[in-house]
Short mmCIF file of N, CA and C in Angstrom, two decimals:
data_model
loop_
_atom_site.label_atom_id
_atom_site.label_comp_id
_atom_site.label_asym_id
_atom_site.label_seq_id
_atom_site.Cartn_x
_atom_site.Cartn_y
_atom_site.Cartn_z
N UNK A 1 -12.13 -11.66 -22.38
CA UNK A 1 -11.30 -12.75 -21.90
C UNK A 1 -10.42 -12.32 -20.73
N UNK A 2 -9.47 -10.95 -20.46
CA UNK A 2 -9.08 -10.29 -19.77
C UNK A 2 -9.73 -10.47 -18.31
N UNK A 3 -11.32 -10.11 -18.78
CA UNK A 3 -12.03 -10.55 -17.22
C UNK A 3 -11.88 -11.02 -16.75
N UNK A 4 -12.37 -12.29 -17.79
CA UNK A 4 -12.32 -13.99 -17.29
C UNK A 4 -11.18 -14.48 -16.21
N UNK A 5 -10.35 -13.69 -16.89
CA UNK A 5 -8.72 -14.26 -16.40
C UNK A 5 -8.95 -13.72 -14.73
N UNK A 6 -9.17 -12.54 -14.71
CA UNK A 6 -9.12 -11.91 -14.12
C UNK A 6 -10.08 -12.50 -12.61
N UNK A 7 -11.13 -13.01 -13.22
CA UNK A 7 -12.52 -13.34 -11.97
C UNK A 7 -11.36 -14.88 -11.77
N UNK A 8 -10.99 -15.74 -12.52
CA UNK A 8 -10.34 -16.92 -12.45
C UNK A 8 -9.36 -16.52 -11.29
N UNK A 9 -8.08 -15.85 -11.03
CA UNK A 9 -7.47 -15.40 -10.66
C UNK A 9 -8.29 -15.11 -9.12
N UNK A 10 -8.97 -14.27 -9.14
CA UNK A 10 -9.36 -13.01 -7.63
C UNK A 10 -9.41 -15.01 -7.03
N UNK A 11 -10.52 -15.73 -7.86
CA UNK A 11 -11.73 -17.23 -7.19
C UNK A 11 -9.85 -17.74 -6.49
N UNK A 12 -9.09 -18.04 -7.02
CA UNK A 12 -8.17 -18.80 -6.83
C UNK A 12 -7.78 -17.93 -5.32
N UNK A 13 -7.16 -17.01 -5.78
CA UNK A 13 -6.52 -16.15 -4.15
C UNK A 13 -7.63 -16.14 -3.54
N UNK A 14 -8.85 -16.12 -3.58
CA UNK A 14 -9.65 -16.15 -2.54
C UNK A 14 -9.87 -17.50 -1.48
N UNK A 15 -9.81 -18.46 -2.24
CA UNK A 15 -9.60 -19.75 -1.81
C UNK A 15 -8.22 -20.12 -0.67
N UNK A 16 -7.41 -19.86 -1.83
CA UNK A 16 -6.17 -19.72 -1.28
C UNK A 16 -6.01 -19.07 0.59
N UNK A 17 -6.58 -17.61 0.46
CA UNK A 17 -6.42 -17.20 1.61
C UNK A 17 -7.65 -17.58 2.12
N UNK A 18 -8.85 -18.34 1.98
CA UNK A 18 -9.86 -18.60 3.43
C UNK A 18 -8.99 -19.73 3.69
N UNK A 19 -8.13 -20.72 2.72
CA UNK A 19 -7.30 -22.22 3.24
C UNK A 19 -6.52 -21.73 4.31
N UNK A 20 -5.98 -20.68 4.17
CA UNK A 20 -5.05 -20.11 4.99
C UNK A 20 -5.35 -19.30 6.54
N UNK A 21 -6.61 -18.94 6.50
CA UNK A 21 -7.35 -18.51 7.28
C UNK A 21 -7.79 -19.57 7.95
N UNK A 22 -8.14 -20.41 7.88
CA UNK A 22 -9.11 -21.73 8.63
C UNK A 22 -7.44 -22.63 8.98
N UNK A 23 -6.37 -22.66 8.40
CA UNK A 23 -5.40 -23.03 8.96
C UNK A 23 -4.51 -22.16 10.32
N UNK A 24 -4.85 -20.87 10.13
CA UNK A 24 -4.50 -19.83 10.87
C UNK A 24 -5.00 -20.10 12.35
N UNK A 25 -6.79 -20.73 12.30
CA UNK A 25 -7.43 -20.61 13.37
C UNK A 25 -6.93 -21.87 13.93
N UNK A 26 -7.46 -22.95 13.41
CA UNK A 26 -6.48 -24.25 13.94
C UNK A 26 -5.37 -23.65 14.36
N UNK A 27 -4.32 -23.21 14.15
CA UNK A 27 -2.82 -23.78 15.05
C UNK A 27 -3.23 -22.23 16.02
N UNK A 28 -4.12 -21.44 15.83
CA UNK A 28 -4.03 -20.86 16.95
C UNK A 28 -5.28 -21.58 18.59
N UNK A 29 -5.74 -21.93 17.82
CA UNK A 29 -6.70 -23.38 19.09
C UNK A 29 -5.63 -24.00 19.82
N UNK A 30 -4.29 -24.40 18.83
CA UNK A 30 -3.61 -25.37 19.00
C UNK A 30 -2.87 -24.63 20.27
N UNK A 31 -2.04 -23.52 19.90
CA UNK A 31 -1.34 -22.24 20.30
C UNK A 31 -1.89 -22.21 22.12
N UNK A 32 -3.14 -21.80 21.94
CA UNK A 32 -4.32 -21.66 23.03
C UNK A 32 -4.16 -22.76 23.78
N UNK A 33 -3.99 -24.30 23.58
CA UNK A 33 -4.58 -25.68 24.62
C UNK A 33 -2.85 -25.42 25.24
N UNK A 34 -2.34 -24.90 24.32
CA UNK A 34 -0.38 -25.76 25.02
C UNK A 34 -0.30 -25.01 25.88
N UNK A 35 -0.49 -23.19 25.47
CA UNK A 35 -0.53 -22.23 26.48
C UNK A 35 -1.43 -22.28 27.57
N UNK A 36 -2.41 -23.01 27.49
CA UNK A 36 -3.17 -23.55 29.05
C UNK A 36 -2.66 -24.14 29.77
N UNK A 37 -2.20 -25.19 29.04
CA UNK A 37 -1.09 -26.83 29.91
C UNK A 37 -0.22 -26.00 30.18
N UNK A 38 0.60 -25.45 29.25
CA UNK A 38 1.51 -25.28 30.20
C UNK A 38 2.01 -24.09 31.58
N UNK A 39 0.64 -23.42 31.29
CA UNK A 39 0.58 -22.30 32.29
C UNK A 39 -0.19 -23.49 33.90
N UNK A 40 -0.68 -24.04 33.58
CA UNK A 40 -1.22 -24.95 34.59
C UNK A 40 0.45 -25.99 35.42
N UNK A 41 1.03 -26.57 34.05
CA UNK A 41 2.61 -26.96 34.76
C UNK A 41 3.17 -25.78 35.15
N UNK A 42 3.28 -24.83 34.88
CA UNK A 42 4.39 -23.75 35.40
C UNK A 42 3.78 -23.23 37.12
N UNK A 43 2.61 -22.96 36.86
CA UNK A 43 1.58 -23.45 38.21
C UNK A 43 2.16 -24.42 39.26
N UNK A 44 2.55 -25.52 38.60
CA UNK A 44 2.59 -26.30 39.72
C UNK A 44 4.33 -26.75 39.75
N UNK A 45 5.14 -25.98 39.61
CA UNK A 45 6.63 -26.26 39.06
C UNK A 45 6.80 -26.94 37.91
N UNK A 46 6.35 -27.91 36.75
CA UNK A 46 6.69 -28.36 36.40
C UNK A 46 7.24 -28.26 34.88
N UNK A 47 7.14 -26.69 34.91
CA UNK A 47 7.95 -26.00 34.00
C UNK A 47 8.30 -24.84 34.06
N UNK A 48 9.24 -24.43 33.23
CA UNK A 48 10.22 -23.67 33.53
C UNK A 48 10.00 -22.06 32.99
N UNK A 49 10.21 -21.24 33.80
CA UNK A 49 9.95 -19.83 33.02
C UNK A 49 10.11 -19.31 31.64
N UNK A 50 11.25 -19.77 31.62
CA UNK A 50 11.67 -20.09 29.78
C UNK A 50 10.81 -20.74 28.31
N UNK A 51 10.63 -21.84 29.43
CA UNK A 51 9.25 -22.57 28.48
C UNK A 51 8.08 -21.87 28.29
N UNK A 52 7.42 -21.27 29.89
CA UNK A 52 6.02 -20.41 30.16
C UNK A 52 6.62 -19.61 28.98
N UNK A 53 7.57 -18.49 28.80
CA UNK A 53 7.74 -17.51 27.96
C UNK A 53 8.14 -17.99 26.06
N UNK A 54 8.76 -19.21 26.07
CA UNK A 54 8.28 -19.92 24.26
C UNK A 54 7.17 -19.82 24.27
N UNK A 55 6.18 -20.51 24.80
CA UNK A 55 4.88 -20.76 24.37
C UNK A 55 3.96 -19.68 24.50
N UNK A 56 4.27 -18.80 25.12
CA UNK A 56 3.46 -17.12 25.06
C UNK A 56 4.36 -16.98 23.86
N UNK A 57 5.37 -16.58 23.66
CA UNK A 57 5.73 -15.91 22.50
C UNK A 57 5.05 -16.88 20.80
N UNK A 58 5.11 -17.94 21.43
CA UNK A 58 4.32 -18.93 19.91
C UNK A 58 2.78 -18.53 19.82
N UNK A 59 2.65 -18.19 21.14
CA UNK A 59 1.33 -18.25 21.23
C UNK A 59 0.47 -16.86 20.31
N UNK A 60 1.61 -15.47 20.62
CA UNK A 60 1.69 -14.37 20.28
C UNK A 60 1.76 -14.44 18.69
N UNK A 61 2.57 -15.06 18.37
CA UNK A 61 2.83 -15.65 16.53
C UNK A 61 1.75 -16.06 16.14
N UNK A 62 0.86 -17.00 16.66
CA UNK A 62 -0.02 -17.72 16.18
C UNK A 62 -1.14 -16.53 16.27
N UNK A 63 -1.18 -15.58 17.14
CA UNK A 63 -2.27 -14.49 17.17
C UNK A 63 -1.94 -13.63 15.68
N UNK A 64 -0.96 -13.42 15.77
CA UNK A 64 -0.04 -12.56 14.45
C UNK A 64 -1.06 -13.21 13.34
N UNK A 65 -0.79 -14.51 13.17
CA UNK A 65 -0.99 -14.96 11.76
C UNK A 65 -2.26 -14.66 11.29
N UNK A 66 -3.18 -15.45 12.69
CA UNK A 66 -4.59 -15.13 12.29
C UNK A 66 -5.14 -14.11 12.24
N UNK A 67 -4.61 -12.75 12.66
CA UNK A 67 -5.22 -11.92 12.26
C UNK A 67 -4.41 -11.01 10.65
N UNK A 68 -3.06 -11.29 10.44
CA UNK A 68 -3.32 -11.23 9.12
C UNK A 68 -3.75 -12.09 8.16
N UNK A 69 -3.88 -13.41 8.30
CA UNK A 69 -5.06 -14.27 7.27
C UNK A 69 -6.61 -13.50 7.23
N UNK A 70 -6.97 -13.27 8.51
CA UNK A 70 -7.96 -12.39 8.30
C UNK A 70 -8.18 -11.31 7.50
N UNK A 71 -7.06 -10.92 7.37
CA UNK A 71 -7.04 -9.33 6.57
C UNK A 71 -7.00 -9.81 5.30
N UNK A 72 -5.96 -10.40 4.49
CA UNK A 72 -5.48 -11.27 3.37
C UNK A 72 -6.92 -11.66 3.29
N UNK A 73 -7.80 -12.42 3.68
CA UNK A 73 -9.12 -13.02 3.53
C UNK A 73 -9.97 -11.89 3.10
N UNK A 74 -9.96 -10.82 3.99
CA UNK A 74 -10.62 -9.61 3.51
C UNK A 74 -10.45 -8.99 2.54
N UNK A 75 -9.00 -8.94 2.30
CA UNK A 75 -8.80 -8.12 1.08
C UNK A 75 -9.05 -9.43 -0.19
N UNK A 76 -9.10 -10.44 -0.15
CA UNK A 76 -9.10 -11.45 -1.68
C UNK A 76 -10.50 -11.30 -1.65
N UNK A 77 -11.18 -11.42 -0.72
CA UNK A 77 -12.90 -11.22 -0.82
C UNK A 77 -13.64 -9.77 -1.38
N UNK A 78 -12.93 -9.09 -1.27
CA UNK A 78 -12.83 -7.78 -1.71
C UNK A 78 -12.82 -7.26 -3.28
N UNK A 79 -11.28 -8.05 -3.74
CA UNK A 79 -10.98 -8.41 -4.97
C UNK A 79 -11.87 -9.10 -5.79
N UNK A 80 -12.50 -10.57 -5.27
CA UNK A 80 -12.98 -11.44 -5.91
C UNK A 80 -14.43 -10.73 -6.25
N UNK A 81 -15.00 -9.76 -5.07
CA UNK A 81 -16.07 -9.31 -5.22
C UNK A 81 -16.24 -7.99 -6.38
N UNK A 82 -15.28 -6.90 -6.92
CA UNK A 82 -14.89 -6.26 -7.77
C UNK A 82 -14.58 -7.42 -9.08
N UNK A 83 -14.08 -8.61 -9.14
CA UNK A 83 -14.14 -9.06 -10.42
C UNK A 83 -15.13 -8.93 -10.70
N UNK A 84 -16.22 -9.83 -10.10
CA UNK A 84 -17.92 -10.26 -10.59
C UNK A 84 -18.81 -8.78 -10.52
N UNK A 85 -17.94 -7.84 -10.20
CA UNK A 85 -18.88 -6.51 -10.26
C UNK A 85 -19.94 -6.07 -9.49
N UNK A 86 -19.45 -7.28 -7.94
CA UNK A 86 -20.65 -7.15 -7.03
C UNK A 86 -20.61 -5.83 -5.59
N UNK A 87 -19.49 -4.85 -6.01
CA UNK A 87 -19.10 -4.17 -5.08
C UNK A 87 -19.44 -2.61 -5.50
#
């Protein structure tokens, strides 16, 4: 029963972090289109150095995340794969 619990558990965090992973990639797409626009306005004056430098730094965050969801993804896939004894 211990197992059980146990394979129940890894299935759940595994889920958990690919949700988190596939949310990771979205807002970094998202991250990616603003940091285009607005490197294209800063291009043409219509924004401000300050702004160019938020949206690199969000943009930088949003790189952050997805690559630790990636890892978190790796490691629950990892886990989940040691429950079922496939590793």
């Amino acid at each position: 029963e211990a197992l059980q619990i146990s394979a129940i558990q890894s299935r759940s965090e595994y889920l958990y972090a690919l949700d988190s992973y596939e949310t990771a990639v979205e807002n970094l797409d998202i991250a990616i289109s603003i940091r285009d626009k607005t490197r294209i306005k800063y291009e043409e004056g219509l924004a401000s150095s300050f702004e160019l430098n938020e949206i690199e730094s969000q943009f930088l965050e949003a790189q952050s995340q997805r690559i630790g969801s990636s890892i978190a993804l790796m490691n629950a896939l990892t886990q989940l794969r040691k429950a079922f004894n496939q590793l």
